[in-house]
mmCIF file of C-alpha atoms in Angstrom:
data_model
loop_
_atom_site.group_PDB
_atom_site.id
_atom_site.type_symbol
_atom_site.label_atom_id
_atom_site.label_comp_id
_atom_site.label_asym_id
_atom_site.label_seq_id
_atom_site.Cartn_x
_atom_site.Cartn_y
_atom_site.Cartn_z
ATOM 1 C CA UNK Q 1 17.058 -3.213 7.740
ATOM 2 C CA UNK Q 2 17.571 -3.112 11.576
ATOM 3 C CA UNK Q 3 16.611 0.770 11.962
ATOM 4 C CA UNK Q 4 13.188 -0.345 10.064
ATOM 5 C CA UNK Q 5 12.109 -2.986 12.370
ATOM 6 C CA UNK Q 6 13.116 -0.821 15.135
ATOM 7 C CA UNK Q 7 10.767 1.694 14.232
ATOM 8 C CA UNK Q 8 8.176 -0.307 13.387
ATOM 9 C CA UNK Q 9 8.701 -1.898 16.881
ATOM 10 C CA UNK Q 10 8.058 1.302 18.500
ATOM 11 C CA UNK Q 11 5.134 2.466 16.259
ATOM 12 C CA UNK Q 12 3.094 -1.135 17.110
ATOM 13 C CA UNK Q 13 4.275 -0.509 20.776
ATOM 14 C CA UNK Q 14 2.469 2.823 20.711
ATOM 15 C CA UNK Q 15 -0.550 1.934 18.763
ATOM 16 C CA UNK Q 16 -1.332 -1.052 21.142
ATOM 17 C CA UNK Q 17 -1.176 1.158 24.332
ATOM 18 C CA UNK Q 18 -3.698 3.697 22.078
ATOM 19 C CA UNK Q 19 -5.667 0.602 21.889
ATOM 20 C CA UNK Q 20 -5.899 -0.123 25.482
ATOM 21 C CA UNK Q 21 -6.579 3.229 26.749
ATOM 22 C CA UNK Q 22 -9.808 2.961 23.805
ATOM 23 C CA UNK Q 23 -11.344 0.255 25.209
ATOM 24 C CA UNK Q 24 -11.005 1.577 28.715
ATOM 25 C CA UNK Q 25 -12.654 4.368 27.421
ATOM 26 C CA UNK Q 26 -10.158 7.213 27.364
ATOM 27 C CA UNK Q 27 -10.884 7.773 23.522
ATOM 28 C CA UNK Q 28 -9.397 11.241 23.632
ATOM 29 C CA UNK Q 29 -5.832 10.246 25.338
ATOM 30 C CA UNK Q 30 -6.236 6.946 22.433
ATOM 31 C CA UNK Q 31 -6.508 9.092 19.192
ATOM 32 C CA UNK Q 32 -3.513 11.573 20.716
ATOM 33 C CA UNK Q 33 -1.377 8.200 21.372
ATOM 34 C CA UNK Q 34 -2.141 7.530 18.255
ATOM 35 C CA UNK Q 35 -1.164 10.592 16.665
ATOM 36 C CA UNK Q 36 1.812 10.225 18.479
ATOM 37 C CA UNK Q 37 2.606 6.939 16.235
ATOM 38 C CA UNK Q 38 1.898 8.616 13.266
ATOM 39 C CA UNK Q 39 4.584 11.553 13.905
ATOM 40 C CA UNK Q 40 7.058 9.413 14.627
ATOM 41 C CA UNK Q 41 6.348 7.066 11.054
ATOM 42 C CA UNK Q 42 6.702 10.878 9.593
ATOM 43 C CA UNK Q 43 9.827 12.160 11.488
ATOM 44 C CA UNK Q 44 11.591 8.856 10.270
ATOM 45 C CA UNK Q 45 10.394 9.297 6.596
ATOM 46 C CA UNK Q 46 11.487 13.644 7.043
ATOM 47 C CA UNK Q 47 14.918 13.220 8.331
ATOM 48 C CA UNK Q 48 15.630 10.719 6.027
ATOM 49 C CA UNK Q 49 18.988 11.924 3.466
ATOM 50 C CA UNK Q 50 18.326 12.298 -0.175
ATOM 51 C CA UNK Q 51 18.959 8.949 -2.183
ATOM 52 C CA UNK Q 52 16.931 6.967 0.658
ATOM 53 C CA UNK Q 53 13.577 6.090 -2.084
ATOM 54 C CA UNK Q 54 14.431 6.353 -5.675
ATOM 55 C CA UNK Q 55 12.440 9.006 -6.514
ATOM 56 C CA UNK Q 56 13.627 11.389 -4.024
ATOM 57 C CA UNK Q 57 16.087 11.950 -6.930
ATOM 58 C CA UNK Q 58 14.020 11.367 -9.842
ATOM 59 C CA UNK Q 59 11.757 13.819 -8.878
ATOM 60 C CA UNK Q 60 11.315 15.031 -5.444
ATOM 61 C CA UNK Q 61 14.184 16.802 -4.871
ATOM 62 C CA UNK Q 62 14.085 19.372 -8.317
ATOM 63 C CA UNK Q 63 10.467 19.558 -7.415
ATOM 64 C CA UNK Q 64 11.462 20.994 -4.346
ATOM 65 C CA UNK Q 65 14.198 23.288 -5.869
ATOM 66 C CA UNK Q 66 11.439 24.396 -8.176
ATOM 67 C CA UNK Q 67 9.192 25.326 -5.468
ATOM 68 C CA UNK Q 68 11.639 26.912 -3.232
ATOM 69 C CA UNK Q 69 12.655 28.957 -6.226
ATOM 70 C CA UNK Q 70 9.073 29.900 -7.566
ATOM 71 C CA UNK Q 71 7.432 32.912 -5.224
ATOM 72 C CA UNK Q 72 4.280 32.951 -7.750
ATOM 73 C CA UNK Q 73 2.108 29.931 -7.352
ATOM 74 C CA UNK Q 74 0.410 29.943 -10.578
ATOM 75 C CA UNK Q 75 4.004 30.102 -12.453
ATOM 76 C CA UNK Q 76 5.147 27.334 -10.177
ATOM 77 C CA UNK Q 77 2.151 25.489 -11.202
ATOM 78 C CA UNK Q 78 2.534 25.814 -14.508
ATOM 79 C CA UNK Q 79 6.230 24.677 -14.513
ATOM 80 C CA UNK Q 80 5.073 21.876 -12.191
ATOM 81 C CA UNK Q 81 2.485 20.370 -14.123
ATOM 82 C CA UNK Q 82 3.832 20.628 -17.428
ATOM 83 C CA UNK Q 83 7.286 19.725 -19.137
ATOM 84 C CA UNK Q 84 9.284 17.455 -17.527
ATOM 85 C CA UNK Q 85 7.535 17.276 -14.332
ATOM 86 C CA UNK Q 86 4.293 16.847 -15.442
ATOM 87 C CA UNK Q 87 2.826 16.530 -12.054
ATOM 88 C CA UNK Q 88 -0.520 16.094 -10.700
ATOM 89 C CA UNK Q 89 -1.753 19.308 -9.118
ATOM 90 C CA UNK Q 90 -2.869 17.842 -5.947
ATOM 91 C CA UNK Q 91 1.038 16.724 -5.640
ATOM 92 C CA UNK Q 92 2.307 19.348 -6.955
ATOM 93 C CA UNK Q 93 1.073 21.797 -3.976
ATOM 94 C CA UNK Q 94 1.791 19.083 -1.767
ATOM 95 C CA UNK Q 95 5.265 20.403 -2.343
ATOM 96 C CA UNK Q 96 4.826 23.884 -2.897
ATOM 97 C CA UNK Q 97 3.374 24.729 0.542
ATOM 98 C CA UNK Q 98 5.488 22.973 3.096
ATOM 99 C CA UNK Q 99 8.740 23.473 0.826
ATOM 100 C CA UNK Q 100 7.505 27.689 1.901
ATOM 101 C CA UNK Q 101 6.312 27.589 5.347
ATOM 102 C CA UNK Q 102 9.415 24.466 6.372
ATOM 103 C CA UNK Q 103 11.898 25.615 4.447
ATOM 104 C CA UNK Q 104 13.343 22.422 4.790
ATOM 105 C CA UNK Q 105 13.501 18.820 3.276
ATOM 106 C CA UNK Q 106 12.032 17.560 6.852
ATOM 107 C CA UNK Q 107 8.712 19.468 6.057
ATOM 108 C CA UNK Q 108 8.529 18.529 2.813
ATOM 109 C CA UNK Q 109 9.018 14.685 3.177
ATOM 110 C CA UNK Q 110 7.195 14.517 6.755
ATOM 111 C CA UNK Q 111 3.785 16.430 5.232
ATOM 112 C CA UNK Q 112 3.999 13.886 2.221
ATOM 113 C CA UNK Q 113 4.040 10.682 4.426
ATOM 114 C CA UNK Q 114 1.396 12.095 6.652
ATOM 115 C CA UNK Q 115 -0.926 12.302 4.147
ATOM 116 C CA UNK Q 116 0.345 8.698 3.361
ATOM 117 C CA UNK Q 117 -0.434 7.143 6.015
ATOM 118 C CA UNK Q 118 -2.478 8.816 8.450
ATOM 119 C CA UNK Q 119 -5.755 7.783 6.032
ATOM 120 C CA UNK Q 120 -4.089 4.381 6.648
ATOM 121 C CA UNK Q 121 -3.798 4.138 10.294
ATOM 122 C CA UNK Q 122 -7.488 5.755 10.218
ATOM 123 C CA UNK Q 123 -8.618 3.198 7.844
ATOM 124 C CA UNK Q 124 -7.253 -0.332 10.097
ATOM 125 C CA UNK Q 125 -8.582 1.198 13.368
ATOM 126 C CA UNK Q 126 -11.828 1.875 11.734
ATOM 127 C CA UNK Q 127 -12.249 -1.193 9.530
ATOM 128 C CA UNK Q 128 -10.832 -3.845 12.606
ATOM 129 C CA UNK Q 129 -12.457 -1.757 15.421
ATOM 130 C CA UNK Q 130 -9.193 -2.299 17.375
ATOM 131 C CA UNK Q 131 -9.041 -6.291 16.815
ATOM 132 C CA UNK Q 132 -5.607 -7.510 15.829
ATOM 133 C CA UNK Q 133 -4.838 -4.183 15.114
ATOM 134 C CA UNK Q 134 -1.085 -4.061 15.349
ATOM 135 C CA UNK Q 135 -1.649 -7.364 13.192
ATOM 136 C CA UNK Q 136 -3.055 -5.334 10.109
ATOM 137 C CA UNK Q 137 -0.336 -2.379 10.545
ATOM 138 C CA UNK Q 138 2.216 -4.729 10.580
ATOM 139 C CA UNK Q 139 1.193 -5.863 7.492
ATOM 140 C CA UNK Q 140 1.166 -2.631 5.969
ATOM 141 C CA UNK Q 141 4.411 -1.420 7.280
ATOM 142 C CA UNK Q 142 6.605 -4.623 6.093
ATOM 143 C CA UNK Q 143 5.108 -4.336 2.610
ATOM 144 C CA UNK Q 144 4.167 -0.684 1.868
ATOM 145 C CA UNK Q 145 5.613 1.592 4.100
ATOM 146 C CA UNK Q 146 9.353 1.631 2.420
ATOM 147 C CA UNK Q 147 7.839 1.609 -0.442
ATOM 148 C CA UNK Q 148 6.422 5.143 0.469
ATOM 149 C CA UNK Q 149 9.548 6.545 0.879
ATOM 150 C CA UNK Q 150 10.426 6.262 -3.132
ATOM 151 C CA UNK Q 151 6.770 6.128 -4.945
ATOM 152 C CA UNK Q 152 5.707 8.951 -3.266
ATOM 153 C CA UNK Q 153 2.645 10.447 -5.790
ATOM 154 C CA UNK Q 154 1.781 7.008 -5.667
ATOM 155 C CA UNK Q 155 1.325 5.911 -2.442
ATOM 156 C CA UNK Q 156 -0.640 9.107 -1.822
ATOM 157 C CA UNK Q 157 -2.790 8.401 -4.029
ATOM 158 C CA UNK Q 158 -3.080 4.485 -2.979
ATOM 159 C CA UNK Q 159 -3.660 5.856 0.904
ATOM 160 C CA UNK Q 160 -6.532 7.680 -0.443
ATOM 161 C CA UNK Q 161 -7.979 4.689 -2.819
ATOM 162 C CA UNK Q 162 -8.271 2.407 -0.118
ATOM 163 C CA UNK Q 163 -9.953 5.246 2.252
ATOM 164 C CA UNK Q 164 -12.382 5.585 -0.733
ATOM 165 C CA UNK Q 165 -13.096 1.470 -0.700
ATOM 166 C CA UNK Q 166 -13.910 1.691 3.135
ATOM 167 C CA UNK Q 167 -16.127 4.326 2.585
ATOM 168 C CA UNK Q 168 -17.981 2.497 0.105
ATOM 169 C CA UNK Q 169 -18.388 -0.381 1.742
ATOM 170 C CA UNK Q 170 -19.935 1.686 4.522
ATOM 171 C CA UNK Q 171 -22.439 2.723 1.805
ATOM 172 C CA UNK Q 172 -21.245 6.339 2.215
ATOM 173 C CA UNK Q 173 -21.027 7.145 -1.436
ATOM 174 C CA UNK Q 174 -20.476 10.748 -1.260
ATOM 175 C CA UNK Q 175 -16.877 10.862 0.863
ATOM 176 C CA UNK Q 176 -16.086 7.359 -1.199
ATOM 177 C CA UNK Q 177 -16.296 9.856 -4.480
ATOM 178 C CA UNK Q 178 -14.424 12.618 -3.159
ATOM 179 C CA UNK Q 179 -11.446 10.323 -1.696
ATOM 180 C CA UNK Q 180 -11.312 9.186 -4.845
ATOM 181 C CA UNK Q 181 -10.945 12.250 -7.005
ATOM 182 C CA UNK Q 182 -8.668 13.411 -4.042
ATOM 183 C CA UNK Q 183 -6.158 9.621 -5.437
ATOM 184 C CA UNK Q 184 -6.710 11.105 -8.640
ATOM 185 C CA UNK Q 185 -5.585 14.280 -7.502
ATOM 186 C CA UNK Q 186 -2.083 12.654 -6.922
ATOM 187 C CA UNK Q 187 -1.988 10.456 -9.641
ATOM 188 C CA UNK Q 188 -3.341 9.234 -12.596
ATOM 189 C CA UNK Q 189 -2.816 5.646 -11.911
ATOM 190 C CA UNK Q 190 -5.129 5.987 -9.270
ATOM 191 C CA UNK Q 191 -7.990 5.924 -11.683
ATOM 192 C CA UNK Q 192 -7.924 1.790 -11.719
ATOM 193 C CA UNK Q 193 -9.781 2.577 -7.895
ATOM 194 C CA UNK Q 194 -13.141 3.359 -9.904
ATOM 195 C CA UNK Q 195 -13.407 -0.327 -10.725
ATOM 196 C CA UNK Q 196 -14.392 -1.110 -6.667
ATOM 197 C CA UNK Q 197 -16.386 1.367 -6.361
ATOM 198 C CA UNK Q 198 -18.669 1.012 -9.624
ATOM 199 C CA UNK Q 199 -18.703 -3.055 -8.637
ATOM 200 C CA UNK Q 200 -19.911 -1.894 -5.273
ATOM 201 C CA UNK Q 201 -22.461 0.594 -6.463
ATOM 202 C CA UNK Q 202 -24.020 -1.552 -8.836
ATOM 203 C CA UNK Q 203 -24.384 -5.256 -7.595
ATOM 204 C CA UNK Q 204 -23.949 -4.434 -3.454
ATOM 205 C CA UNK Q 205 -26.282 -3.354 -1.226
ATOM 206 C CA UNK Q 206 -24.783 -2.361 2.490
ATOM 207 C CA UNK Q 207 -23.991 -5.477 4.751
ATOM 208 C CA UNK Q 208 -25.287 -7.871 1.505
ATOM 209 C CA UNK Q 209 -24.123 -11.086 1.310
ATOM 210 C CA UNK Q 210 -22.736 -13.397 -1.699
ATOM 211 C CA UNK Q 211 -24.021 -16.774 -2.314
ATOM 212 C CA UNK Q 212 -21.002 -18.906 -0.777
ATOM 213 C CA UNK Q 213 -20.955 -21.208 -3.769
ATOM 214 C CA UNK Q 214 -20.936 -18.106 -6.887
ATOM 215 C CA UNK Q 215 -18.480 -16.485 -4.500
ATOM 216 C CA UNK Q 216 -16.113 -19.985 -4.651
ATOM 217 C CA UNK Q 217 -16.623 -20.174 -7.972
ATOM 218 C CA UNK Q 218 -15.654 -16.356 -8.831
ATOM 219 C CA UNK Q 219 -12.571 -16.860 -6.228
ATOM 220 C CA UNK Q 220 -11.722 -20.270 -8.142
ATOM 221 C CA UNK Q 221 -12.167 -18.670 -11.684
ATOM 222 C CA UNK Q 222 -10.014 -15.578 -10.695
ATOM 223 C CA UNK Q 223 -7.309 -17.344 -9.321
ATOM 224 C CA UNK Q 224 -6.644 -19.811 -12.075
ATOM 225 C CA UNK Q 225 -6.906 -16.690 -14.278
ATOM 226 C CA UNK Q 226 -4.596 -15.031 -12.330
ATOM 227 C CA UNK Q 227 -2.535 -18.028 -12.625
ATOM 228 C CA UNK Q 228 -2.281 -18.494 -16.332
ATOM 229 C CA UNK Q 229 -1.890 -15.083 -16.736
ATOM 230 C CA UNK Q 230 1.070 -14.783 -14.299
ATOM 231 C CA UNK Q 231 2.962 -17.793 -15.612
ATOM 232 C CA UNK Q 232 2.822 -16.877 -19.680
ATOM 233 C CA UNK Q 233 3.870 -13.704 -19.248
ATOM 234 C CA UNK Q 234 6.533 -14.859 -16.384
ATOM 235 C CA UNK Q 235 9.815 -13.607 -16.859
ATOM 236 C CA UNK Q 236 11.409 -17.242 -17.053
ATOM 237 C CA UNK Q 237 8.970 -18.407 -19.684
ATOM 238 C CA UNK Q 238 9.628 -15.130 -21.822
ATOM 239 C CA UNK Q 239 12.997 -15.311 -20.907
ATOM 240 C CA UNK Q 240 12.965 -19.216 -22.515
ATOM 241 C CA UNK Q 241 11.490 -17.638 -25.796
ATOM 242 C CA UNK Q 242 13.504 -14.244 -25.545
ATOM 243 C CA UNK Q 243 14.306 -15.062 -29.377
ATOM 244 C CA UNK Q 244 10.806 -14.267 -30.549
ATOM 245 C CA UNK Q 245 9.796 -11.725 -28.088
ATOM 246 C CA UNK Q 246 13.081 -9.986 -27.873
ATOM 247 C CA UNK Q 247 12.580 -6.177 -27.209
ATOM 248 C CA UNK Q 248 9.903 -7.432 -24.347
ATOM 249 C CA UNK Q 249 12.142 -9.771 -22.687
ATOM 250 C CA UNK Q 250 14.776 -6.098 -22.675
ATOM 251 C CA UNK Q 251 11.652 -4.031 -21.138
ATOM 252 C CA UNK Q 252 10.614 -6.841 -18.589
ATOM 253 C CA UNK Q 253 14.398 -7.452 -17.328
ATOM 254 C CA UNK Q 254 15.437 -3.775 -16.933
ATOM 255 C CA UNK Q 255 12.887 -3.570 -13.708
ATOM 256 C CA UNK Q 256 13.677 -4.045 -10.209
ATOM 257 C CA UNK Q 257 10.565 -6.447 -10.127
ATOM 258 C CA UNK Q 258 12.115 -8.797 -12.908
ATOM 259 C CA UNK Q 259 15.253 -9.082 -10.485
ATOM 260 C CA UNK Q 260 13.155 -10.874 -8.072
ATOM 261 C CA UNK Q 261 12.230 -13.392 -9.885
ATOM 262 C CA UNK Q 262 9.840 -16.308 -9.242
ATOM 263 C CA UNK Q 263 10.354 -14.882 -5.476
ATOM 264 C CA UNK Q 264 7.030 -12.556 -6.077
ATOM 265 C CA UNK Q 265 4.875 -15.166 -7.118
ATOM 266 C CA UNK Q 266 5.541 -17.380 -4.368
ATOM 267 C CA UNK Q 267 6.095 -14.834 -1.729
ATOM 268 C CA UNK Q 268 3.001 -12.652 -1.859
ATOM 269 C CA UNK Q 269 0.909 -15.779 -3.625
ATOM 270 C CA UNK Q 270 2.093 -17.670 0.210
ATOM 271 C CA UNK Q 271 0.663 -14.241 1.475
ATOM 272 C CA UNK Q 272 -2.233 -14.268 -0.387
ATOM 273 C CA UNK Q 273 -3.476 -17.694 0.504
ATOM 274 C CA UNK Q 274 -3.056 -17.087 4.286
ATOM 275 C CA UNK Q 275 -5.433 -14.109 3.848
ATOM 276 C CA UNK Q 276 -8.093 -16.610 2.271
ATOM 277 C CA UNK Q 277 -7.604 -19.370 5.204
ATOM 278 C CA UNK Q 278 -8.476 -16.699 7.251
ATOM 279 C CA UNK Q 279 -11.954 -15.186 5.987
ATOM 280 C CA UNK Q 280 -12.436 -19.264 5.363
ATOM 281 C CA UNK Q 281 -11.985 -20.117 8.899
ATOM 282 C CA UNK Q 282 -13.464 -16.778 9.402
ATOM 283 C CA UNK Q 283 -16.698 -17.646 7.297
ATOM 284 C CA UNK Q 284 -16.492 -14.184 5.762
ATOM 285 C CA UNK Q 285 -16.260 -15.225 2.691
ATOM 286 C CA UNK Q 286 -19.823 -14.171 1.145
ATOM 287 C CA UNK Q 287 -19.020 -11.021 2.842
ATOM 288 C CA UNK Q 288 -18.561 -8.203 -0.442
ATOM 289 C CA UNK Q 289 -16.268 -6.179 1.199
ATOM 290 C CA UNK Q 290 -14.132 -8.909 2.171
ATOM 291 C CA UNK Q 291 -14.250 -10.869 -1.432
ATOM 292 C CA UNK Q 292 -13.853 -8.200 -3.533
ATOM 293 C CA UNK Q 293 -10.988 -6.887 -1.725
ATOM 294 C CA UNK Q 294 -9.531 -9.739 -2.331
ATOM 295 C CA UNK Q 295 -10.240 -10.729 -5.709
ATOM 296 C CA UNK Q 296 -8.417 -7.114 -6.548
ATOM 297 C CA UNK Q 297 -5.410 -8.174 -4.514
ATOM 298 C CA UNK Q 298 -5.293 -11.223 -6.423
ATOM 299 C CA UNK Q 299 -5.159 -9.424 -9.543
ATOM 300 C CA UNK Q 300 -1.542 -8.151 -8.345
ATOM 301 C CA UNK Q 301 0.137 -11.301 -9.204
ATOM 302 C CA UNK Q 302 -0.929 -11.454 -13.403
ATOM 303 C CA UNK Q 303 -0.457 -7.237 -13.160
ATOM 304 C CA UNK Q 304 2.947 -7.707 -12.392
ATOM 305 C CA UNK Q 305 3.653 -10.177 -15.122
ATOM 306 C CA UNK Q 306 1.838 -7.907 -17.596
ATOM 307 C CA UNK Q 307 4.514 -5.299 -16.667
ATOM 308 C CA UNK Q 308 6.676 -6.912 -19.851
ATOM 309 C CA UNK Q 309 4.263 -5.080 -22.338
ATOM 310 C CA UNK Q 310 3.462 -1.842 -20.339
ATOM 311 C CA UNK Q 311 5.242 -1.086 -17.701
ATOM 312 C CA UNK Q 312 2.276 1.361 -15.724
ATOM 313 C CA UNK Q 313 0.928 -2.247 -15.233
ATOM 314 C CA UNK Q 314 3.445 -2.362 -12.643
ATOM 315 C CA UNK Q 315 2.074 0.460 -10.653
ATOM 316 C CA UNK Q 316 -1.429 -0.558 -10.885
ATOM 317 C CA UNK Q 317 -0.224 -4.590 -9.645
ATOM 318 C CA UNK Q 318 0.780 -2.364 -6.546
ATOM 319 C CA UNK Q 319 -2.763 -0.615 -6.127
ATOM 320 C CA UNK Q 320 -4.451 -4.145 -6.501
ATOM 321 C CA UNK Q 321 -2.039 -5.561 -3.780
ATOM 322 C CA UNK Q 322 -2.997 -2.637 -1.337
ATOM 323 C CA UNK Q 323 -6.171 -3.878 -1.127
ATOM 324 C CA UNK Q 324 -4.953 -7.128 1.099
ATOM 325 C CA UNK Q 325 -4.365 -4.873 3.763
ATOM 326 C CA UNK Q 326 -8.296 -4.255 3.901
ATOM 327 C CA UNK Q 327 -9.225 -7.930 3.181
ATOM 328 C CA UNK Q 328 -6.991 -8.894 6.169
ATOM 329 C CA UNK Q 329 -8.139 -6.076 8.414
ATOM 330 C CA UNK Q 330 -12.105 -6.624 7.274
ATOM 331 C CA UNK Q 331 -11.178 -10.550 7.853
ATOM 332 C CA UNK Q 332 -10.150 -10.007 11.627
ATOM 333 C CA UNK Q 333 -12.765 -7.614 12.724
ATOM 334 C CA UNK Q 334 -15.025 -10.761 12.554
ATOM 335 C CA UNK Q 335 -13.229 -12.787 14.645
ATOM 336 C CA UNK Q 336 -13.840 -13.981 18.094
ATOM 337 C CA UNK Q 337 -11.546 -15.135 20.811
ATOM 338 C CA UNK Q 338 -9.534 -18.350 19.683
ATOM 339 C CA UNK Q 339 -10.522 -17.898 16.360
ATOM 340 C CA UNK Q 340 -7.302 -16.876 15.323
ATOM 341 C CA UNK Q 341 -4.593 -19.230 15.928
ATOM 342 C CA UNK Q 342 -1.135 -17.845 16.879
ATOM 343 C CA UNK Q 343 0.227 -20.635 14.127
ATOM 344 C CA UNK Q 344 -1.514 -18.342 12.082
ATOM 345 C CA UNK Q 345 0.032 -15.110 12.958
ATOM 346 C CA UNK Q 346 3.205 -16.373 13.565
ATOM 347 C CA UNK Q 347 3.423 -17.722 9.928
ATOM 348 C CA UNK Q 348 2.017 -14.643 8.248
ATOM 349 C CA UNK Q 349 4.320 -12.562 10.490
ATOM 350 C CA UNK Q 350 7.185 -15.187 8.957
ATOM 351 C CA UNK Q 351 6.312 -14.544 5.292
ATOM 352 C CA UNK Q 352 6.395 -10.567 5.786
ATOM 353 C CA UNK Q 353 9.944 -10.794 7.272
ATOM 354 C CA UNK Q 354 11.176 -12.848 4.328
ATOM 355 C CA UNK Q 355 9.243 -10.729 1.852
ATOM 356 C CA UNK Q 356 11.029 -7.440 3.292
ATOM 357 C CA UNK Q 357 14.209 -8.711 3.585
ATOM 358 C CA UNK Q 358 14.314 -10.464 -0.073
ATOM 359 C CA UNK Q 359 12.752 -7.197 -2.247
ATOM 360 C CA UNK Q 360 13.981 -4.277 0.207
ATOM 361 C CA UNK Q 361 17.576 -5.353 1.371
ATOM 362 C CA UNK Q 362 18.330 -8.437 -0.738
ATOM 363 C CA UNK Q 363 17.169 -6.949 -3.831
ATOM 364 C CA UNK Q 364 17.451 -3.627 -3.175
ATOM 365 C CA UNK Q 365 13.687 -2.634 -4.402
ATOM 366 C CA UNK Q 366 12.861 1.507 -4.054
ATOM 367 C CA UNK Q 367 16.770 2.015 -2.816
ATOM 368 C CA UNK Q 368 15.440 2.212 0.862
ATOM 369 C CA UNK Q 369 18.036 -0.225 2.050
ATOM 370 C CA UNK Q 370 20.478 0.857 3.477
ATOM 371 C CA UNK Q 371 18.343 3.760 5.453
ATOM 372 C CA UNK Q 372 20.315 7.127 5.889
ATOM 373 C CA UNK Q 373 20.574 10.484 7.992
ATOM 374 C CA UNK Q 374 22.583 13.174 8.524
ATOM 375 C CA UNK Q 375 20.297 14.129 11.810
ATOM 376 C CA UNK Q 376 20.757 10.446 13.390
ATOM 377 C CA UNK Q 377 24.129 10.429 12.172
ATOM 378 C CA UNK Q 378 23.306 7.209 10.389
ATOM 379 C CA UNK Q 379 25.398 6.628 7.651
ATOM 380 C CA UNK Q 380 25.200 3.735 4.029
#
């Protein structure tokens, strides 16, 4: 766990000095600073030893025996993308290409985390023009950033999703489309990002407002929703009628997420709730791209519950729960000086620490805990 916060340390370090030298003006030596983060996120993630993310062995690492062992693209394809692979082609010469020109494992894993989360980074600085910035990553990195080292189709895919809600919200349609056939390009799951974008296309106009009192009301009706949703299909209420539900309650306890218990409710519903005293205090919240945002990150709570009957539902409770990282960062771009209290930062800062230490070391979520390399000579 250490080694994490270590790097994350340095990363925040580095993007807050890219900050400074951007609002002095030096925008050129800011974006190279900032590159600078990003390599270092990516070293970490490419020297990292096989077995650190669960699906370095599920998948990544025959992928990359497969490419490596395939000169002819369009047979490596077809292997890639059919059988038990059954990859998405975007993905699937995601691999190909750095597994030829590296050679290695470290250009493999560093090329997939860059296109992780370099649309990240570029989202946060764009969407809190460089207010609370290191806030918004930090947010990121606790939650989603070790989970990038397992789910790695995924989290491609999610990077690009969220790029695609920005864009939207921008009213730039066009490069809101492509990002998202780009997700899609990665993954299937990434499909659920249409939703967004076809609410924002068809009731939003650019910089619109929602009436505060519909947008209460749709927040209140959505989170009692959420709710009921979350506690039926709970894993303590299906495990207190496991009798009738049986091969469900199986399904629903043979997941990492079932391990943690009531923990995820309370954990990212605590999270959750600070992010809506914030656009309160904020007044943002008639602001579209901050409520809807957040009405999808709300929806991770029941997704995760519905995981018992299908467990894709899982994946897409992850997607929804991405989208907190643009509420918050939308949410701070409108704030002035002492509008955010440190009480505030210091609490949300509090809940990521126990969030990250109960799923990714205490419960072992993704297998990222305990980190490894050969190259640091860090050893499990």
């Amino acid at each position: 766990m250490v080694v994490y916060l270590v790097l994350f340390s340095v990363f925040l370090l580095i993007v807050k000095l890219s900050g400074l030298l951007k609002s002095l003006g030096l925008k050129s030596f800011s974006s190279i600073l900032l590159m600078l983060g990003a390599v270092i996120l990516c070293a970490f993630a490419g020297i990292r030893d096989i077995g650190v993310g669960t699906d370095t062995v599920a998948y990544a690492e025959s992928l990359y025996v497969l490419a490596n062992n395939t000169n002819n693209i369009i047979l490596y394809l077809n292997s890639a993308m059919s059988g038990q692979f059954n990859m998405e082609p975007l993905f699937a010469l995601a691999v190909y290409y750095p597994a030829k020109v590296g050679s290695t494992h470290f250009a493999y894993y560093f090329f997939i985390e860059l296109m992780i989360v370099a649309p990240i980074i570029y989202l946060v600085r764009h969407v809190t023009n460089g207010r609370h910035e290191c806030l918004v990553l930090f947010f990121y990195l606790m939650i989603f950033f070790p989970l990038s080292l397992s789910t790695m189709r995924q989290s491609v895919a999610m990077s690009f999703v969220l790029l695609s809600y920005m864009f939207v919200i921008k009213g730039n349609k066009i490069p809101a489309l492509l990002f998202q056939i780009v997700a899609f390009g990665f993954h299937k799951t990434s499909i659920i990002g249409l939703i967004p974008l076809i609410v924002v296309f068809l009731l939003i106009k650019r910089d619109s407002h929602i009436n505060f009192r519909k947008s209460a009301k749709i927040i209140t009706v959505v989170i009692i929703s959420a709710a009921c949703v979350s506690f039926v299909f709970s894993r303590q209420l299906i495990s207190f009628i496991g009798g009738m539900l049986g091969g469900y309650e199986y399904t629903y306890n043979n997941t990492w997420e079932a391990e943690t218990g009531i923990a995820y409710y309370l954990l990212y519903g605590c999270i959750l709730v600070c992010i809506f005293f914030i656009g309160y205090r904020l007044k943002i919240l008639r602001k579209p791209g901050f409520l809807i945002a957040y009405i999808v990150a709300i929806f991770a709570l029941p997704l995760h519950s519905l995981g018992l009957i299908s467990s894709p539902l899982l994946r897409l409770g992850t997607y929804a729960l991405l989208y907190s990282v643009f509420a918050l960062g939308y949410a701070l771009n409108q704030s002035e000086k002492n509008q955010i209290k440190y009480l505030d930062i210091i609490f949300l800062a509090l809940l990521l620490f126990v969030q990250f230490w109960w799923f990714y070391d205490l419960n072992g979520a993704n297998e990222v805990i305990p980190y490894s390399s050969l190259i640091l000579g860090i050893e499990k």
